[in-house]
XYZ file of C-alpha atoms in Angstrom:
122
model
C 0.142 -0.030 -0.012
C 1.724 3.278 -1.026
C 2.083 6.322 1.821
C -0.068 9.097 1.759
C 1.420 12.872 1.267
C -0.757 15.680 2.377
C 0.281 18.385 0.220
C -0.997 22.166 1.539
C -0.157 25.150 -1.171
C -2.340 28.143 -2.094
C -1.050 28.125 -6.051
C -2.191 25.155 -8.145
C 0.986 25.200 -10.241
C 2.786 24.224 -7.275
C 0.132 21.844 -6.071
C -0.119 19.863 -9.865
C 4.197 19.917 -9.576
C 4.070 18.206 -6.061
C 1.556 15.750 -7.099
C 3.437 14.624 -10.398
C 6.583 14.344 -8.353
C 4.940 12.194 -6.023
C 2.591 9.928 -7.648
C 5.835 9.474 -10.079
C 7.621 7.973 -7.106
C 4.329 6.031 -5.826
C 3.016 7.979 -3.370
C -0.805 8.665 -3.034
C -1.555 12.530 -2.637
C -4.045 14.366 -0.962
C -4.082 18.217 -1.577
C -5.363 21.366 0.219
C -5.295 25.035 -0.732
C -4.338 26.508 2.335
C -3.932 25.831 6.028
C -7.932 26.069 6.785
C -8.483 23.741 4.076
C -5.736 21.405 5.229
C -7.042 20.922 8.582
C -10.405 19.911 6.888
C -8.835 17.530 4.416
C -6.119 16.138 7.674
C -9.374 15.575 9.592
C -10.749 13.144 6.810
C -7.629 11.359 5.708
C -4.589 9.898 7.581
C -1.582 10.752 5.457
C 2.064 9.698 6.437
C 3.829 12.795 5.897
C 2.634 16.791 5.038
C 4.306 19.137 3.020
C 3.143 22.557 3.595
C 3.732 26.323 2.233
C 4.330 29.279 4.407
C 2.900 32.079 2.774
C -1.042 31.491 2.276
C -4.422 33.030 2.795
C -6.947 32.395 5.576
C -3.832 30.546 7.608
C -0.379 30.431 6.924
C 1.630 27.621 7.293
C 3.065 28.292 10.824
C -0.690 28.492 11.876
C -1.315 25.138 10.119
C 1.688 23.420 11.651
C 0.833 24.258 15.352
C -2.931 23.577 14.684
C -1.627 20.034 13.495
C 0.790 19.738 16.261
C -1.938 20.705 18.832
C -4.692 18.877 17.206
C -5.649 14.773 17.414
C -3.070 12.678 18.716
C -2.647 10.305 15.530
C -1.159 13.575 13.955
C 0.882 14.811 16.344
C 4.115 13.390 15.459
C 3.560 13.265 11.477
C 6.494 14.570 9.736
C 5.739 17.669 8.240
C 8.123 19.313 5.652
C 8.082 22.893 4.793
C 8.217 23.657 0.966
C 8.674 27.737 0.521
C 10.518 30.133 -1.161
C 11.154 31.747 1.871
C 14.978 30.775 3.239
C 15.524 32.861 5.888
C 16.901 31.312 9.298
C 14.630 33.228 11.639
C 11.351 31.698 9.352
C 13.263 27.991 9.460
C 13.441 28.378 13.463
C 9.967 29.827 13.613
C 8.790 26.453 11.597
C 10.985 24.062 13.741
C 9.695 25.863 16.783
C 5.981 25.397 15.444
C 6.753 21.515 14.776
C 8.228 21.308 11.146
C 10.508 18.216 10.895
C 12.419 19.675 7.643
C 12.308 22.595 5.082
C 12.496 22.743 1.548
C 13.164 25.690 -0.551
C 11.378 26.411 -3.578
C 11.777 25.903 -6.972
C 12.463 22.272 -5.807
C 14.057 19.347 -7.402
C 11.374 16.306 -7.608
C 14.235 13.832 -6.830
C 15.343 15.799 -3.703
C 11.775 16.533 -2.794
C 11.096 12.688 -3.112
C 14.192 12.110 -1.090
C 13.112 14.094 1.990
C 9.519 12.462 1.887
C 11.202 9.086 2.323
C 13.554 10.012 4.686
C 11.115 11.309 7.078
C 8.237 9.087 6.051
C 10.044 5.849 6.496
């Protein structure tokens, strides 16, 4: 059975790129358009890994990560990778403090993305 990845990004193009890279590597992908939608999708699915953007409307990635970590027990230890155009250390530290597992800078290399997902989903 393939592992499930939840991607949370407000860009349709980015969601499509993530889906292509992950499906080609054998993952099942569920998607959300922002943090609020991500929490709704998470409630109805059981992903093995989450990939989230930071800059999104309604609820940003930091708020999303904090909600996942403070939410249902079964989701508290889920690996969460941040995928963002942001790369400054303060934002990375803030994401780690919220509970992020790792950070990938956009634009992403599909091979490196899949490698990162494999590392945290093991």
